[in-house]
PDB file of C-alpha atoms and ligand atoms in Angstrom:
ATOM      1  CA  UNK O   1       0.000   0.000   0.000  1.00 49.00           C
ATOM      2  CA  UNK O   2       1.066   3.618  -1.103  1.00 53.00           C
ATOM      3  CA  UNK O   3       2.205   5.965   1.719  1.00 64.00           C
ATOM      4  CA  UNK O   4       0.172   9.085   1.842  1.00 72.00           C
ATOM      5  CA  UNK O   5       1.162  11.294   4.595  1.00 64.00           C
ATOM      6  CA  UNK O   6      -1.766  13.920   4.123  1.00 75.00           C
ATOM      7  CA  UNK O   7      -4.550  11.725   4.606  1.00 90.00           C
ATOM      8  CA  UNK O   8      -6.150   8.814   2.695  1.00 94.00           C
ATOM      9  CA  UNK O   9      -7.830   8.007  -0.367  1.00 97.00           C
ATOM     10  CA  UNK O  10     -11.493   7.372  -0.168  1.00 98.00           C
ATOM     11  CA  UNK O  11     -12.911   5.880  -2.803  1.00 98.00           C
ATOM     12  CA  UNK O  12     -16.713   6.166  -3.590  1.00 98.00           C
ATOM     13  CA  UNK O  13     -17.965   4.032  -6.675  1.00 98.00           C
ATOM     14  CA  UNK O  14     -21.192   3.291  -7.450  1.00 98.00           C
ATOM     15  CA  UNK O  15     -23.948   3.660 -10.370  1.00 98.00           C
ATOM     16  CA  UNK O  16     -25.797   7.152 -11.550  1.00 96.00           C
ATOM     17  CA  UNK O  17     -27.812   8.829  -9.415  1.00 95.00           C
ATOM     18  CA  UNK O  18     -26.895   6.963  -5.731  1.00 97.00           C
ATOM     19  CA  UNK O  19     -25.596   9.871  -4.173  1.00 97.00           C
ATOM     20  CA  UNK O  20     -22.193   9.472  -4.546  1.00 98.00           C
ATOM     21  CA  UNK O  21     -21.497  13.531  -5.145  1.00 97.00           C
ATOM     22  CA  UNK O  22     -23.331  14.348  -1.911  1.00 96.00           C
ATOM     23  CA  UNK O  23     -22.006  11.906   0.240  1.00 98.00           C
ATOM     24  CA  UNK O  24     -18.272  12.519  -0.820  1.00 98.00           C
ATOM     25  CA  UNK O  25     -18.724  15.875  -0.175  1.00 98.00           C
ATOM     26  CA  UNK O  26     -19.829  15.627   3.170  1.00 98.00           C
ATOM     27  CA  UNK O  27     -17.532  12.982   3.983  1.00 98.00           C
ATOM     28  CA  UNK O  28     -14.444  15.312   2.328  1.00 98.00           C
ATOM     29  CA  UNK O  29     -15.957  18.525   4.247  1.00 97.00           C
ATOM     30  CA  UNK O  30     -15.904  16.713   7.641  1.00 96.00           C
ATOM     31  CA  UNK O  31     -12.333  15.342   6.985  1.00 95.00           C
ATOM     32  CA  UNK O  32     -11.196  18.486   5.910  1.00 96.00           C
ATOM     33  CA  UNK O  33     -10.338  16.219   2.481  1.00 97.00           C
ATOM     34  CA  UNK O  34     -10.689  17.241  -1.082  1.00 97.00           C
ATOM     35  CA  UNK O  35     -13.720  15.930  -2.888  1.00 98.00           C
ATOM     36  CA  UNK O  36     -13.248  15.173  -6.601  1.00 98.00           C
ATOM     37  CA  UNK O  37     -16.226  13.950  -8.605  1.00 98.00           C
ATOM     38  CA  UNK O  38     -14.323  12.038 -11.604  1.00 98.00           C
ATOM     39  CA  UNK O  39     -17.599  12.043 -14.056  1.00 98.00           C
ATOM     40  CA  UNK O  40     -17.440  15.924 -14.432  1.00 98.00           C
ATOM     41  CA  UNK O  41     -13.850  15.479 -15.961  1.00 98.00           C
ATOM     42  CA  UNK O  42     -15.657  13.216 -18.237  1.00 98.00           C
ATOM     43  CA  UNK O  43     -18.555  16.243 -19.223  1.00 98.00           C
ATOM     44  CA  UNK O  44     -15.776  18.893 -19.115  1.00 98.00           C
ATOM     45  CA  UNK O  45     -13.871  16.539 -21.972  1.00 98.00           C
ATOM     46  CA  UNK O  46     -17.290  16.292 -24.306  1.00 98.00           C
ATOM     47  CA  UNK O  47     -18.505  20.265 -23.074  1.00 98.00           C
ATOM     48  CA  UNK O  48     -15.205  20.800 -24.942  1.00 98.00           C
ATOM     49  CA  UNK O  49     -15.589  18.400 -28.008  1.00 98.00           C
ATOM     50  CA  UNK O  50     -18.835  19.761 -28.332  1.00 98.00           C
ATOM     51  CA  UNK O  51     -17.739  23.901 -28.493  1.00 97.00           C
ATOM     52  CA  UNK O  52     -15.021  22.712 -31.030  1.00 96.00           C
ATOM     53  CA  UNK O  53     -17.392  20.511 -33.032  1.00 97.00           C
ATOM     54  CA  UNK O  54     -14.733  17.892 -32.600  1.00 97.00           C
ATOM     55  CA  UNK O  55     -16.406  14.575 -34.226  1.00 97.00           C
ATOM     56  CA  UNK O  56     -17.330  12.748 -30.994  1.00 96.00           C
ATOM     57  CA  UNK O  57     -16.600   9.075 -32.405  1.00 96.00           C
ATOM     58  CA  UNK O  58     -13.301   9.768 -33.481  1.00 97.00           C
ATOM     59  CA  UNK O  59     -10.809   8.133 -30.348  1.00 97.00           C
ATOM     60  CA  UNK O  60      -7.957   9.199 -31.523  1.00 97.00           C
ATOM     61  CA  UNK O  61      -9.393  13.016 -32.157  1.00 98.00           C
ATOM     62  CA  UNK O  62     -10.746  12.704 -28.663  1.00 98.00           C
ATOM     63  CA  UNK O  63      -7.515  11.477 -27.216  1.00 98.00           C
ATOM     64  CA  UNK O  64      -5.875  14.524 -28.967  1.00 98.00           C
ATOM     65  CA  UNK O  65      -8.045  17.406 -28.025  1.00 98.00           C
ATOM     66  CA  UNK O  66      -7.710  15.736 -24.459  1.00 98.00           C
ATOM     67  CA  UNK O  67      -3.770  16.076 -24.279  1.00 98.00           C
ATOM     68  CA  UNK O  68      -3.962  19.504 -25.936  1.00 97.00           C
ATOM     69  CA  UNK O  69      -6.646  21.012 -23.313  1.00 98.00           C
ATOM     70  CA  UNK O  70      -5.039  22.895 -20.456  1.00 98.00           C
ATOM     71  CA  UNK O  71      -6.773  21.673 -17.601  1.00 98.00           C
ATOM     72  CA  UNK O  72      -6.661  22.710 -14.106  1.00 98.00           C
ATOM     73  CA  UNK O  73      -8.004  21.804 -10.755  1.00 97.00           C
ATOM     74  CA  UNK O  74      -8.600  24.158  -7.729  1.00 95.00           C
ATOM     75  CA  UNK O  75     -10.620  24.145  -4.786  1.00 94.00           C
ATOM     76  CA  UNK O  76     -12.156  27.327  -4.863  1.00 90.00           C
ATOM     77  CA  UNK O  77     -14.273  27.135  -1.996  1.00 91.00           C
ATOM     78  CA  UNK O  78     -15.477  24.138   0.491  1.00 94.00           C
ATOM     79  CA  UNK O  79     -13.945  20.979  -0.313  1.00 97.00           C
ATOM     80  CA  UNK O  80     -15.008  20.458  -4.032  1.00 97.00           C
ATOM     81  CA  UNK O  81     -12.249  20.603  -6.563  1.00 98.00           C
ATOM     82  CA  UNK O  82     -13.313  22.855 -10.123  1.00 97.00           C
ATOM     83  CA  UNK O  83     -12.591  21.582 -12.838  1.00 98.00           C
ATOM     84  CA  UNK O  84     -11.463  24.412 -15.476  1.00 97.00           C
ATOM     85  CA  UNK O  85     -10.544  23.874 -19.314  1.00 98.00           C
ATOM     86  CA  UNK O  86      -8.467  26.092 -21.540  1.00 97.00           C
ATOM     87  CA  UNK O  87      -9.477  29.128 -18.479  1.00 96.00           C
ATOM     88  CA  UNK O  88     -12.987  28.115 -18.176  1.00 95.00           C
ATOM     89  CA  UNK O  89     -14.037  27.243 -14.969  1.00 95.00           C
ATOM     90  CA  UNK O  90     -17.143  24.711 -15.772  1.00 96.00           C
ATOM     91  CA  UNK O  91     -20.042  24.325 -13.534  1.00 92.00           C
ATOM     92  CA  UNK O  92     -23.925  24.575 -14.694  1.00 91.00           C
ATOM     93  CA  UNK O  93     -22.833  23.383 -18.569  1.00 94.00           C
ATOM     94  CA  UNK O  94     -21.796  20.044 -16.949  1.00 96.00           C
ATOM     95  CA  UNK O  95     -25.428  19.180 -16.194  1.00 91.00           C
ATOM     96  CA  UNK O  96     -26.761  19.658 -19.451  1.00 91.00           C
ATOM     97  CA  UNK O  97     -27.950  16.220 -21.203  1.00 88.00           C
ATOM     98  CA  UNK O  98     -26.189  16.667 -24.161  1.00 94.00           C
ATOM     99  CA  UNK O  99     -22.893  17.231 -22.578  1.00 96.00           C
ATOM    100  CA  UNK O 100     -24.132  13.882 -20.286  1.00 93.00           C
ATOM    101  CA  UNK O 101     -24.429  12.003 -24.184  1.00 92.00           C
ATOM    102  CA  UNK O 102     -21.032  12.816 -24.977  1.00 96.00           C
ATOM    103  CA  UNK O 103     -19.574  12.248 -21.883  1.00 97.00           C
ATOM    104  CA  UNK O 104     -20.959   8.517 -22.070  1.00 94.00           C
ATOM    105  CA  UNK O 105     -19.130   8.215 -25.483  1.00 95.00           C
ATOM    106  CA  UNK O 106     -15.729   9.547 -24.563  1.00 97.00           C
ATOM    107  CA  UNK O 107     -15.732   7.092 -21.352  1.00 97.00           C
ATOM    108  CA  UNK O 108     -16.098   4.478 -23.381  1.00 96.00           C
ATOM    109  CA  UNK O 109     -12.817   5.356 -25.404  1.00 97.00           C
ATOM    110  CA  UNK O 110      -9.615   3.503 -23.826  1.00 98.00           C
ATOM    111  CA  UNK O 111      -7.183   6.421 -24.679  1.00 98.00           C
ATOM    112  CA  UNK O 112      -9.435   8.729 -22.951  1.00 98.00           C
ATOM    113  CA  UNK O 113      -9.208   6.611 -19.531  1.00 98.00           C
ATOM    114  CA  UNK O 114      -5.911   6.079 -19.686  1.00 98.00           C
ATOM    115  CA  UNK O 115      -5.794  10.108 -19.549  1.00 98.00           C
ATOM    116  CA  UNK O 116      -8.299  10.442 -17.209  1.00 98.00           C
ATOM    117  CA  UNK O 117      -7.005   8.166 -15.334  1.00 98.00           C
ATOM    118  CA  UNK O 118      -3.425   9.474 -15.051  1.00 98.00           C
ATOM    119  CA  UNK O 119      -4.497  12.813 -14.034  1.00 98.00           C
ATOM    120  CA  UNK O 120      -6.800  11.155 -11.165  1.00 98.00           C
ATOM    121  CA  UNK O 121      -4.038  10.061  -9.821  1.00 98.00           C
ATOM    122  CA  UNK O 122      -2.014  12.959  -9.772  1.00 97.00           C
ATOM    123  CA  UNK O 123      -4.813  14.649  -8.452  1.00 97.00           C
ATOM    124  CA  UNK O 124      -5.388  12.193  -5.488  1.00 97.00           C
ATOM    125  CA  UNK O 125      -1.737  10.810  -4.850  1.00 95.00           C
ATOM    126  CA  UNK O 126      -1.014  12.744  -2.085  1.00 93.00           C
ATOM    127  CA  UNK O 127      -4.115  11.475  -0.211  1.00 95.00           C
ATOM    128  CA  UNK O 128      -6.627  13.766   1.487  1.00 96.00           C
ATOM    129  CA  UNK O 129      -9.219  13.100  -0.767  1.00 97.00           C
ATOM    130  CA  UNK O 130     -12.592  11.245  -1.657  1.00 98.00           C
ATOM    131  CA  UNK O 131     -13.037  10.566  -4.944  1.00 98.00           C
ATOM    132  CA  UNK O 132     -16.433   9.521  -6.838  1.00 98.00           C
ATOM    133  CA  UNK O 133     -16.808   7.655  -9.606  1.00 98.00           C
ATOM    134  CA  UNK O 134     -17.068   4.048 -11.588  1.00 98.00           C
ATOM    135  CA  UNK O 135     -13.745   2.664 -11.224  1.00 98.00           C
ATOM    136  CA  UNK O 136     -11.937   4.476  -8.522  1.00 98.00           C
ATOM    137  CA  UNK O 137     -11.412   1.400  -6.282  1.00 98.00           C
ATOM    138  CA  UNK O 138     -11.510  -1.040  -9.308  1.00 98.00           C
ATOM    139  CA  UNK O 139      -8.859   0.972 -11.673  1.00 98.00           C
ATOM    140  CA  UNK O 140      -7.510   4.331 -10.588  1.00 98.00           C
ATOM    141  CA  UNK O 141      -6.797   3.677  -6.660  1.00 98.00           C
ATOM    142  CA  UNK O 142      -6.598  -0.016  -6.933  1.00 98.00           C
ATOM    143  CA  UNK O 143      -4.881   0.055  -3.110  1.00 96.00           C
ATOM    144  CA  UNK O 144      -7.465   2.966  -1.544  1.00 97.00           C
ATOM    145  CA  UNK O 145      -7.510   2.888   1.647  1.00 94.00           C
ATOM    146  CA  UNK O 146     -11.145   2.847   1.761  1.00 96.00           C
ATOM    147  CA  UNK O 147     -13.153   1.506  -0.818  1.00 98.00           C
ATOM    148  CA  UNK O 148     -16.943   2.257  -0.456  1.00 98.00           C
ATOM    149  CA  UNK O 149     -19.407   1.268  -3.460  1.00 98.00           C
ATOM    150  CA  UNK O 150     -23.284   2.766  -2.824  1.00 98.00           C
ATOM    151  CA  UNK O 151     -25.809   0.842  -4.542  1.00 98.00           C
ATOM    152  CA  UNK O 152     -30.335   1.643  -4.391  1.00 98.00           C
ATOM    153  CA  UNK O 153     -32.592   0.292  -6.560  1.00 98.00           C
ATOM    154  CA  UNK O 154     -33.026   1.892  -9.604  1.00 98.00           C
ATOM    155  CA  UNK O 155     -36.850   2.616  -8.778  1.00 98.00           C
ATOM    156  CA  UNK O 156     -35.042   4.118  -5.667  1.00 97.00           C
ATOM    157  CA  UNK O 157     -32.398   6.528  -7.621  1.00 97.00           C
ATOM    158  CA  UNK O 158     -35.376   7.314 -10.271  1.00 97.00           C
ATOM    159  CA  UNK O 159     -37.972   8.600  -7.386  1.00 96.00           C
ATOM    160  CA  UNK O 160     -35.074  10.565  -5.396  1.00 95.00           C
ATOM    161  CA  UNK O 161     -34.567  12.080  -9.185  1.00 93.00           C
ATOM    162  CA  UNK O 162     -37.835  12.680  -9.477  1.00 95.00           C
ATOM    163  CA  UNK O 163     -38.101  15.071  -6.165  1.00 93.00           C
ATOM    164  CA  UNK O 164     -34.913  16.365  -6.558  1.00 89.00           C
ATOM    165  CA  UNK O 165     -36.473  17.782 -10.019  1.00 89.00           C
ATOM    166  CA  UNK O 166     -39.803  19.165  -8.481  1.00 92.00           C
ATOM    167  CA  UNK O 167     -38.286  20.385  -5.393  1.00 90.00           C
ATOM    168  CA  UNK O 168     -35.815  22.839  -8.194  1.00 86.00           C
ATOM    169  CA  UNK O 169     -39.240  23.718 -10.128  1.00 87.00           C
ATOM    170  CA  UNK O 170     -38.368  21.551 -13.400  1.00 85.00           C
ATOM    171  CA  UNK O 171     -41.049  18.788 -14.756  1.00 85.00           C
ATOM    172  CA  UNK O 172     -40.519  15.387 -13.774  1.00 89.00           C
ATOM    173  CA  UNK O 173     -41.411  12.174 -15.975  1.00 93.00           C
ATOM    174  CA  UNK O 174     -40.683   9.077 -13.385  1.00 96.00           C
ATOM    175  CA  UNK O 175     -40.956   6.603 -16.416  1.00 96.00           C
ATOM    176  CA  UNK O 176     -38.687   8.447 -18.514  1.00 95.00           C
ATOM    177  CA  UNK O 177     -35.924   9.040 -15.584  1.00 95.00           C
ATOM    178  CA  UNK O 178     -36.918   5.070 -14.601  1.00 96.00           C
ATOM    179  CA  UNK O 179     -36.023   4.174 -18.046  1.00 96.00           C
ATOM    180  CA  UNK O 180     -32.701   6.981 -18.516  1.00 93.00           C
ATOM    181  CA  UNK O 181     -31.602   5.258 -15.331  1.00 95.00           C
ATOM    182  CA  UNK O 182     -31.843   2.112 -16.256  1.00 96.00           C
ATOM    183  CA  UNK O 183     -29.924   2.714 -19.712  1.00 94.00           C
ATOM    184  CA  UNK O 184     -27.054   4.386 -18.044  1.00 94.00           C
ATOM    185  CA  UNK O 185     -26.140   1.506 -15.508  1.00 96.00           C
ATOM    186  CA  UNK O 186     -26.438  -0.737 -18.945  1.00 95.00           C
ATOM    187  CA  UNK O 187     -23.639   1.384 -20.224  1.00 94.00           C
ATOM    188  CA  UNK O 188     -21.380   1.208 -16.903  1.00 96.00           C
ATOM    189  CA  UNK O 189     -21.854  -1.962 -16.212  1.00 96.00           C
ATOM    190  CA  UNK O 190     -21.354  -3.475 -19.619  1.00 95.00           C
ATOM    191  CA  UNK O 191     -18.186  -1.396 -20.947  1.00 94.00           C
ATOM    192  CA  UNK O 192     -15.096  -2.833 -21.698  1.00 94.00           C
ATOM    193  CA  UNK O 193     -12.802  -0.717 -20.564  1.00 95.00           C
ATOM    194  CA  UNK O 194     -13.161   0.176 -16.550  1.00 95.00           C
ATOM    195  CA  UNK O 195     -16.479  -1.080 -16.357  1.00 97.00           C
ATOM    196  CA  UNK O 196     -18.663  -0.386 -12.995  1.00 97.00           C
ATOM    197  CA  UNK O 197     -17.360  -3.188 -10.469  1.00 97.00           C
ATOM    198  CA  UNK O 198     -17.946  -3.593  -6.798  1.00 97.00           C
ATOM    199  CA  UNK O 199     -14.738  -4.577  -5.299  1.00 97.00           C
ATOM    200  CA  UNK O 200     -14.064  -7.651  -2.861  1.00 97.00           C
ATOM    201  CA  UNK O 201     -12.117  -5.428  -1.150  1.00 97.00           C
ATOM    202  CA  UNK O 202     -15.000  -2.680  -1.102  1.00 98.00           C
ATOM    203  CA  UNK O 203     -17.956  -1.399   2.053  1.00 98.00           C
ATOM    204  CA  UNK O 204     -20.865  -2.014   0.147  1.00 98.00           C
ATOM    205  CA  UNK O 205     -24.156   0.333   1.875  1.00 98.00           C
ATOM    206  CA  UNK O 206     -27.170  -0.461  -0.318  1.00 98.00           C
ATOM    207  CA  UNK O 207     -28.511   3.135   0.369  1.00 98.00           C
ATOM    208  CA  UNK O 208     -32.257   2.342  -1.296  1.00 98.00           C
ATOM    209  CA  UNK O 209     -34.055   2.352   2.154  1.00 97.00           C
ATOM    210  CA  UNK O 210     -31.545   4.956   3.451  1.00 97.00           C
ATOM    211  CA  UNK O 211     -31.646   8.656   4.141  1.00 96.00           C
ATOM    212  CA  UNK O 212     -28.026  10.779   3.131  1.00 96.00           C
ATOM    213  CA  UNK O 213     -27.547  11.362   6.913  1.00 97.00           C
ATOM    214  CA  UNK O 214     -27.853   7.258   7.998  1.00 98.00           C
ATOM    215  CA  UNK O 215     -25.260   6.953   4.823  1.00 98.00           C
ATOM    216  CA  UNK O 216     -22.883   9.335   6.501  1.00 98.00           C
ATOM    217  CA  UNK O 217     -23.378   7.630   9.674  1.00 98.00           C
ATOM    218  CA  UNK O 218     -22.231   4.194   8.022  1.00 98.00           C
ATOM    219  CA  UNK O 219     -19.717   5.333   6.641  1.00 97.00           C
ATOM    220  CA  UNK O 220     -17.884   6.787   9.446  1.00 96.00           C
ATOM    221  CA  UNK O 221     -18.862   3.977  11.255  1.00 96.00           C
ATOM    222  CA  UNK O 222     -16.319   2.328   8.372  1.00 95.00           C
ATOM    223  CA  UNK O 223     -13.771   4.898   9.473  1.00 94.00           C
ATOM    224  CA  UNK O 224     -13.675   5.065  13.047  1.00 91.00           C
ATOM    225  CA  UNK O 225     -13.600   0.889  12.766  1.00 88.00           C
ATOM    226  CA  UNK O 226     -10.182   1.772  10.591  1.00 82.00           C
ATOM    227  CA  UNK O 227      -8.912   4.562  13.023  1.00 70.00           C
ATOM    228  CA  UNK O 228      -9.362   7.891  10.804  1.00 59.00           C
ATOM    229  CA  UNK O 229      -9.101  10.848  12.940  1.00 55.00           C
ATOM    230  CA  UNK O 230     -12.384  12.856  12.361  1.00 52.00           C
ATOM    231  CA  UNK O 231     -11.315  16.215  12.101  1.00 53.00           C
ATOM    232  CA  UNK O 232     -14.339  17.837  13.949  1.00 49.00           C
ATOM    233  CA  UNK O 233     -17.015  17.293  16.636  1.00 44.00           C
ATOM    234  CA  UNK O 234     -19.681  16.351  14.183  1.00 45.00           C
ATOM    235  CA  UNK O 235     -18.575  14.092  12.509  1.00 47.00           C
ATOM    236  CA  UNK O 236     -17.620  12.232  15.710  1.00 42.00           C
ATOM    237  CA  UNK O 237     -21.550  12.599  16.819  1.00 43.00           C
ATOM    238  CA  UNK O 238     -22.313  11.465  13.108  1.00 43.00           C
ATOM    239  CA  UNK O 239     -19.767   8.518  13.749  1.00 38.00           C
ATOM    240  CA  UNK O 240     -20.970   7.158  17.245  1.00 34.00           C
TER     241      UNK O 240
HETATM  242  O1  C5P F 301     -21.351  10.502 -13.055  1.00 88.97           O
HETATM  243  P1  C5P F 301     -21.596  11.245 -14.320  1.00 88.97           P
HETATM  244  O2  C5P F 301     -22.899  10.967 -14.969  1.00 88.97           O
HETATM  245  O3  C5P F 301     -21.363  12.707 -14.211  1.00 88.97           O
HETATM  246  O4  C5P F 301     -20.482  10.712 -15.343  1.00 88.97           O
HETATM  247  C1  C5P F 301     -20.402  11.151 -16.672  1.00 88.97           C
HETATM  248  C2  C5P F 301     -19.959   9.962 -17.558  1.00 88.97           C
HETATM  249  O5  C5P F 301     -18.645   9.582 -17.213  1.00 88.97           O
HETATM  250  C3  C5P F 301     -20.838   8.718 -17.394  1.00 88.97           C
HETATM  251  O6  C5P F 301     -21.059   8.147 -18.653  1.00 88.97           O
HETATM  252  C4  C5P F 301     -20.007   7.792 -16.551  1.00 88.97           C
HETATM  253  O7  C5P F 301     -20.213   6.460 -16.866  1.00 88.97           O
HETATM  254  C5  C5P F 301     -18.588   8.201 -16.933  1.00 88.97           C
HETATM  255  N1  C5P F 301     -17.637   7.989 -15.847  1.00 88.97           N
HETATM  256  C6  C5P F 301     -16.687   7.020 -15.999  1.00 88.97           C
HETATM  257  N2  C5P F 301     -15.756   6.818 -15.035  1.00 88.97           N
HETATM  258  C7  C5P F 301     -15.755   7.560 -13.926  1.00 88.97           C
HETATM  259  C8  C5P F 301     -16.732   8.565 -13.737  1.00 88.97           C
HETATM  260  C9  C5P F 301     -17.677   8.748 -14.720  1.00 88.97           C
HETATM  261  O8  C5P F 301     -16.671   6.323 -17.019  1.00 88.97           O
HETATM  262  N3  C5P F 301     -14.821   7.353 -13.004  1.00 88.97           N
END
């Protein structure tokens, strides 16, 4: 196992809408970690393609425009790390479905792992940081110090969808998200390259019955049981 004097690696795996993003961040926040959600360097790569009207099924085009992009990673405030390409700092146009399309393309593209990838671990290779993703424990941190893959139903992830939708004033079709849902853990399940695994080695919470705060709760329990130092009071409360 790596040394990492500033902290560990957390790794949080799991399929589309679980809650991986708001968990990590939580978890990171308490630690006083970084949080990195790995899918958004995925949507920054096809926000990109997209703006250049790169041709989205050519690899090695991708690949290219990947290695030419001057990226760059900052916390700018709270434990999140921004994602910025060619000095645009990308937020909002990450969630829009067209940029989600593309994304699912370039992920499948081996090159454009094997970049990905390599910057992940730059990224996290000093420790101090949860990571989210599909193959963080399976491919990027292989020897994580914690491995933690969320799993619900996909009738679960579609309904929490659903309200997360209403509650920000937008329409909601629950057979349409049901079905959108169901596609996309199709796709990260079946790839070829880095597919979605759980781990032997991984804490597997099937969150589908769970509320965000019980998840936290388990998953400090995981911590405490494997001696992390929680930074502050609350997340000792949270852990006990
Ligand atoms: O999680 P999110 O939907 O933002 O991810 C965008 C795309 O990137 C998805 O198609 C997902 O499968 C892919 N992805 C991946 N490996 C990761 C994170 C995301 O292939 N570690």
């Amino acid at each position: 196992m790596n040394k990492r004097p500033k902290g560990m690696v957390i790794a949080i795996d799991g399929p589309a809408g679980v809650g991986k993003s708001s968990v990590g961040r939580t978890i990171a926040s308490r630690l006083g970690y970084s949080f990195l959600n790995t899918g958004q360097m995925y949507r920054a790569l096809a926000w990109k393609a997209i703006k250049e009207g790169t041709d989205v099924s050519d690899e090695s085009e991708i690949a290219r425009m990947a290695g030419r992009i001057k990226w760059n990673f900052k916390k700018i405030s709270g434990p999140a790390i921004k994602i910025s390409v060619d000095g645009n700092v990308l937020d909002k146009e990450l969630s829009d479905e067209e940029v989600g399309k593309v994304s699912s393309a370039v992920a499948k593209m081996p090159q454009v792992r094997k970049f990905m990838c390599s910057m992940q671990r730059r990224i996290g290779g000093c420790g101090g940081i949860v990571m989210e993703g599909r193959d963080i424990g399976s491919n990027v941190f292989p020897d994580a110090e914690v491995k933690i893959y969320l799993d619900a139903s996909a009738r679960a992830r579609a309904k929490r969808r659903k309200m997360q939708l209403l509650k920000s004033g937008l329409g909601a079709d629950y057979s349409r998200i049901l079905e959108f849902i169901t596609a996309r853990d199709k796709q990260d399940t079946l790839r070829r390259h880095n597919p979605l695994v759980r781990t032997k080695d991984s804490f597997y919470i099937d969150t589908t019955k769970l509320s965000k705060k019980e998840v936290i709760a388990k998953i400090f329990r995981i911590l405490r049981n494997i001696n992390v130092k929680v930074r502050n009071n609350s997340a000792r409360k949270a852990a006990f």
